[in-house]
Short mmCIF file of C-alpha atoms in Angstrom, two decimals:
data_model
loop_
_atom_site.label_atom_id
_atom_site.label_comp_id
_atom_site.label_asym_id
_atom_site.label_seq_id
_atom_site.Cartn_x
_atom_site.Cartn_y
_atom_site.Cartn_z
CA MET M 1 -50.42 -72.33 84.71
CA LYS M 2 -51.41 -71.32 88.25
CA LYS M 3 -54.72 -69.80 89.39
CA LEU M 4 -54.61 -66.61 87.37
CA ALA M 5 -56.13 -63.59 85.67
CA LEU M 6 -56.33 -60.17 87.16
CA PRO M 7 -59.31 -57.83 86.90
CA PHE M 8 -56.87 -54.91 86.80
CA ILE M 9 -55.13 -55.76 83.52
CA PHE M 10 -54.61 -52.72 81.28
CA CYS M 11 -55.80 -50.24 83.91
CA VAL M 12 -52.92 -47.92 83.16
CA SER M 13 -54.78 -44.76 84.14
CA THR M 14 -55.01 -45.62 87.85
CA LEU M 15 -52.28 -46.36 90.38
CA PHE M 16 -54.29 -47.58 93.37
CA TYR M 17 -55.73 -50.90 94.51
CA PHE M 18 -54.97 -53.45 91.87
CA SER M 19 -54.43 -50.81 89.27
CA CYS M 20 -50.92 -50.04 88.12
CA SER M 21 -46.85 -49.38 88.86
CA SER M 22 -43.22 -51.21 87.10
CA ASP M 23 -40.94 -54.51 86.62
CA ILE M 24 -42.03 -57.83 88.17
CA ASP M 25 -38.53 -59.11 88.80
CA ASN M 26 -37.45 -55.95 90.64
CA ALA M 27 -40.69 -55.86 92.65
CA THR M 28 -39.58 -58.91 94.60
CA ASP M 29 -35.92 -57.97 95.08
CA ASN M 30 -36.50 -56.97 98.70
CA LYS M 31 -38.73 -59.92 99.49
CA GLN M 32 -36.86 -63.19 99.63
CA PRO M 33 -38.67 -65.57 101.98
CA GLU M 34 -35.72 -67.95 101.91
CA SER M 35 -33.60 -65.34 103.68
CA ILE M 36 -35.65 -65.54 106.87
CA SER M 37 -36.85 -69.08 107.39
CA PHE M 38 -39.09 -70.04 110.32
CA GLN M 39 -40.31 -73.63 110.10
CA LEU M 40 -39.65 -75.03 113.54
CA LYS M 41 -43.09 -75.37 115.17
CA SER M 42 -46.71 -75.72 114.16
CA MET M 43 -49.68 -73.80 115.55
CA PRO M 44 -52.81 -75.82 116.49
CA THR M 45 -55.66 -75.52 114.01
CA ASP M 46 -58.11 -74.20 116.60
CA SER M 47 -55.63 -71.46 117.58
CA ILE M 48 -55.12 -70.53 113.93
CA ASN M 49 -58.87 -70.26 113.37
CA LYS M 50 -59.35 -68.19 116.52
CA ALA M 51 -56.50 -65.86 115.62
CA ALA M 52 -57.82 -65.48 112.07
CA ARG M 53 -61.26 -64.48 113.38
CA MET M 54 -59.73 -62.02 115.83
CA TYR M 55 -57.55 -60.56 113.08
CA VAL M 56 -60.59 -59.90 110.90
CA LEU M 57 -62.32 -58.19 113.83
CA MET M 58 -59.21 -56.07 114.39
CA THR M 59 -59.33 -54.87 110.78
CA GLN M 60 -62.74 -53.38 111.53
CA THR M 61 -61.53 -51.23 114.42
CA GLN M 62 -60.80 -47.52 114.19
CA ASP M 63 -57.22 -48.14 115.32
CA TYR M 64 -56.66 -50.36 112.31
CA ILE M 65 -58.42 -47.98 109.91
CA ASP M 66 -56.30 -45.08 111.18
CA PHE M 67 -53.09 -47.08 110.85
CA LYS M 68 -53.83 -48.23 107.30
CA SER M 69 -54.77 -44.68 106.31
CA SER M 70 -51.44 -43.39 107.60
CA VAL M 71 -49.57 -46.08 105.66
CA SER M 72 -51.47 -45.28 102.47
CA ALA M 73 -50.79 -41.55 102.87
CA PHE M 74 -47.09 -42.21 103.43
CA ASN M 75 -46.79 -44.60 100.48
CA SER M 76 -48.64 -42.29 98.11
CA LYS M 77 -45.81 -39.78 98.55
CA VAL M 78 -43.00 -42.35 98.24
CA VAL M 79 -44.23 -43.61 94.86
CA PRO M 80 -42.81 -44.12 92.25
CA ASN M 81 -39.51 -44.86 94.02
CA ARG M 82 -38.75 -48.54 94.48
CA VAL M 83 -37.03 -48.40 97.83
CA SER M 84 -37.24 -50.59 100.90
CA PHE M 85 -35.70 -49.98 104.31
CA SER M 86 -36.13 -51.67 107.67
CA SER M 87 -35.55 -48.72 109.98
CA LYS M 88 -36.25 -45.02 110.33
CA SER M 89 -32.54 -44.16 110.23
CA GLN M 90 -32.21 -45.81 106.81
CA TRP M 91 -35.30 -43.99 105.56
CA MET M 92 -34.01 -40.67 106.86
CA SER M 93 -30.66 -41.18 105.15
CA TRP M 94 -32.41 -41.85 101.85
CA ILE M 95 -34.99 -39.05 101.99
CA THR M 96 -32.36 -36.39 102.68
CA ASP M 97 -30.89 -36.94 99.22
CA ASN M 98 -34.04 -37.93 97.36
CA ILE M 99 -36.90 -35.76 98.60
CA SER M 100 -37.27 -34.15 95.16
CA LYS M 101 -38.18 -37.58 93.78
CA THR M 102 -41.10 -37.92 96.20
CA GLY M 103 -44.31 -36.13 97.06
CA PHE M 104 -42.96 -34.89 100.39
CA THR M 105 -42.36 -31.16 100.64
CA THR M 106 -39.85 -31.32 103.51
CA VAL M 107 -37.80 -33.87 105.41
CA THR M 108 -39.76 -32.83 108.49
CA GLN M 109 -43.02 -33.80 106.79
CA PHE M 110 -41.52 -37.15 105.84
CA GLU M 111 -40.35 -37.83 109.38
CA SER M 112 -43.69 -36.79 110.86
CA MET M 113 -45.65 -39.11 108.56
CA PHE M 114 -43.26 -42.01 109.19
CA ASP M 115 -43.48 -41.50 112.96
CA ASP M 116 -47.27 -41.35 112.70
CA CYS M 117 -47.31 -44.79 111.07
CA VAL M 118 -45.10 -46.26 113.79
CA THR M 119 -47.13 -44.67 116.60
CA LYS M 120 -50.39 -45.96 115.18
CA PHE M 121 -48.95 -49.47 114.78
CA ASP M 122 -47.79 -49.42 118.41
CA LEU M 123 -51.31 -48.42 119.47
CA LEU M 124 -52.79 -51.18 117.32
CA MET M 125 -50.62 -53.77 119.05
CA GLN M 126 -51.32 -52.40 122.52
CA ASN M 127 -55.07 -52.51 121.98
CA ASN M 128 -54.97 -56.00 120.50
CA ASP M 129 -52.59 -57.59 122.96
CA GLU M 130 -54.59 -60.83 123.24
CA LEU M 131 -54.48 -61.34 119.48
CA PHE M 132 -50.73 -60.74 119.14
CA LYS M 133 -49.98 -63.00 122.10
CA LEU M 134 -52.08 -65.69 120.45
CA ILE M 135 -50.20 -65.26 117.17
CA GLU M 136 -46.74 -65.20 118.75
CA PRO M 137 -46.33 -69.02 118.86
CA ALA M 138 -46.79 -68.97 115.07
CA ALA M 139 -43.74 -66.76 114.54
CA ASP M 140 -41.90 -69.79 113.12
CA ASP M 141 -44.91 -71.22 111.24
CA THR M 142 -45.27 -69.44 107.90
CA THR M 143 -48.23 -71.58 106.84
CA ALA M 144 -50.21 -70.54 109.91
CA LEU M 145 -49.25 -66.88 109.53
CA LEU M 146 -50.44 -66.87 105.93
CA GLN M 147 -53.85 -68.06 107.12
CA ILE M 148 -54.04 -65.53 109.95
CA PHE M 149 -52.82 -62.54 107.93
CA GLU M 150 -54.96 -63.40 104.91
CA PRO M 151 -56.82 -60.04 104.95
CA GLU M 152 -53.44 -58.32 104.39
CA LEU M 153 -52.25 -60.57 101.58
CA MET M 154 -52.46 -60.05 97.85
CA PRO M 155 -54.88 -62.65 96.45
CA GLN M 156 -54.09 -64.85 93.51
CA PRO M 157 -56.15 -63.60 90.56
CA GLU M 158 -58.92 -65.56 88.87
CA PRO M 159 -58.20 -67.47 85.64
CA LEU M 160 -58.41 -65.72 82.29
CA GLN M 161 -59.76 -67.61 79.33
CA ASP M 162 -58.12 -67.90 75.91
CA ILE M 163 -54.92 -65.90 76.44
CA ASP M 164 -51.84 -66.34 74.30
CA ALA M 165 -48.53 -67.77 75.52
CA CYS M 166 -46.96 -64.36 76.05
CA LYS M 167 -49.76 -63.15 78.33
CA GLU M 168 -49.86 -66.48 80.11
CA ALA M 169 -46.18 -66.03 80.91
CA CYS M 170 -46.99 -62.58 82.31
CA MET M 171 -49.67 -64.10 84.52
CA ASP M 172 -47.37 -66.86 85.73
CA ALA M 173 -44.68 -64.31 86.60
CA THR M 174 -47.28 -62.27 88.48
CA SER M 175 -48.48 -65.32 90.38
CA THR M 176 -44.91 -66.10 91.41
CA ALA M 177 -44.34 -62.48 92.45
CA ILE M 178 -47.48 -62.60 94.61
CA ASP M 179 -46.39 -65.83 96.30
CA VAL M 180 -42.93 -64.46 97.06
CA GLU M 181 -44.34 -61.15 98.29
CA ASN M 182 -46.90 -62.75 100.61
CA HIS M 183 -44.42 -65.21 102.13
CA GLY M 184 -41.80 -62.53 102.55
CA PHE M 185 -44.30 -60.21 104.20
CA VAL M 186 -45.48 -62.60 106.90
CA GLN M 187 -41.92 -63.65 107.71
CA GLN M 188 -40.65 -60.06 107.90
CA LEU M 189 -43.60 -59.04 110.07
CA ALA M 190 -43.17 -62.03 112.38
CA MET M 191 -39.49 -61.26 112.82
CA ALA M 192 -40.21 -57.57 113.50
CA VAL M 193 -43.04 -58.14 115.98
CA PHE M 194 -42.14 -61.35 117.77
CA ILE M 195 -38.38 -61.72 117.43
CA LEU M 196 -36.96 -58.19 117.29
CA ARG M 197 -39.86 -56.37 118.98
CA ASP M 198 -39.21 -53.50 116.58
CA ALA M 199 -42.22 -51.34 115.66
CA GLU M 200 -40.20 -49.41 113.05
CA PHE M 201 -39.20 -52.62 111.29
CA ALA M 202 -42.79 -53.90 111.46
CA THR M 203 -44.18 -50.67 110.06
CA SER M 204 -41.65 -50.69 107.23
CA ALA M 205 -42.56 -54.29 106.39
CA ILE M 206 -46.23 -53.33 106.16
CA GLU M 207 -45.45 -50.24 104.08
CA ASP M 208 -43.33 -52.32 101.70
CA HIS M 209 -46.11 -54.88 101.34
CA GLU M 210 -48.71 -52.21 100.66
CA MET M 211 -46.48 -50.71 97.97
CA ALA M 212 -45.99 -54.08 96.31
CA ILE M 213 -49.65 -55.08 96.19
CA ASN M 214 -51.09 -51.67 95.36
CA TYR M 215 -48.45 -50.32 92.99
CA TYR M 216 -45.52 -52.40 91.84
CA ILE M 217 -46.92 -55.85 91.05
CA PRO M 218 -50.06 -54.55 89.27
CA MET M 219 -48.05 -52.13 87.14
CA ASP M 220 -45.49 -54.79 86.30
CA LEU M 221 -48.29 -56.98 85.02
CA ASN M 222 -49.72 -54.15 82.95
CA ILE M 223 -46.35 -53.42 81.39
CA CYS M 224 -45.80 -57.08 80.57
CA MET M 225 -49.27 -57.39 79.00
CA MET M 226 -48.82 -54.24 76.94
CA GLU M 227 -45.49 -55.52 75.66
CA CYS M 228 -47.27 -58.69 74.56
CA GLU M 229 -49.80 -56.57 72.70
CA GLN M 230 -47.09 -54.52 71.05
CA ASN M 231 -45.22 -57.66 70.00
CA GLY M 232 -48.35 -59.31 68.62
CA GLY M 233 -48.57 -61.92 71.35
CA SER M 234 -45.17 -63.48 70.65
CA ASN M 235 -43.15 -65.15 73.39
#
C-alpha cells in the first residue's frame, strides 16, 4: 500500500479543500499523462531549486492570490458537472446547453468569469517572466516540473492505521488518482504555456486540476469509504 490516509475521510458535509465530490475512475478520465509525454531533457538541480523557490514566492503575490480566487469562483459555479475543455470555444458550446446545471445565471456571466481567469493568468505570467523563462527548459522534464509546481499539486495523504482491505483498496485507488492527476496537470500546463503559448488552455488546465483536488478526488474517496462501511468492510 502506498503512502496513504486522508484527513478528509467522511467529511460529506463540505465540498471544499480536501472535503468531498464523485467516482475515482471518472475523475481521471481527462488526465492521462501518457497522452502527452515529455521526457527528452533534464533540468539542472540548481535551476530546479531556484525555480521552486521563485514559484513559492510567486504564490505569495497579489497577482497569484487574485488569479486563484477567480479560478475558485469559476469552479464553484461549474460544480457538480464533471466536464473538461481546453479552450473557451469548447466551454462556450457546453455552457449554452447546460447553464441550468451550473451556478451561473447567464452565459454572459460565465464568459465574463472565464475571461477574468485568463486575463489574470496572463498578468501572472507577465509579472513573473523571469520565473517562467527559467522553467521553460523543463517543459519536457516532468520530474522537474513536479518539483517546481509542488505548491499546486495534491499531496499524498498520510498513512491510516488498522484499516480493512476494502478501505485500503479505496486509499490505493485514491493514491493512484492523485499520481495521475498531478502528472497530467504539469504536462498539460507545460504544453499550454511553453509549447502552445495558449493562456486559455493553461487556465483550463489549472481549473481542471483545482476541480480534481478540491472536489472530485476527495468525494470519490468518501463514496468509496462509505460503501465499505455499508458493506461491512468486505472487498
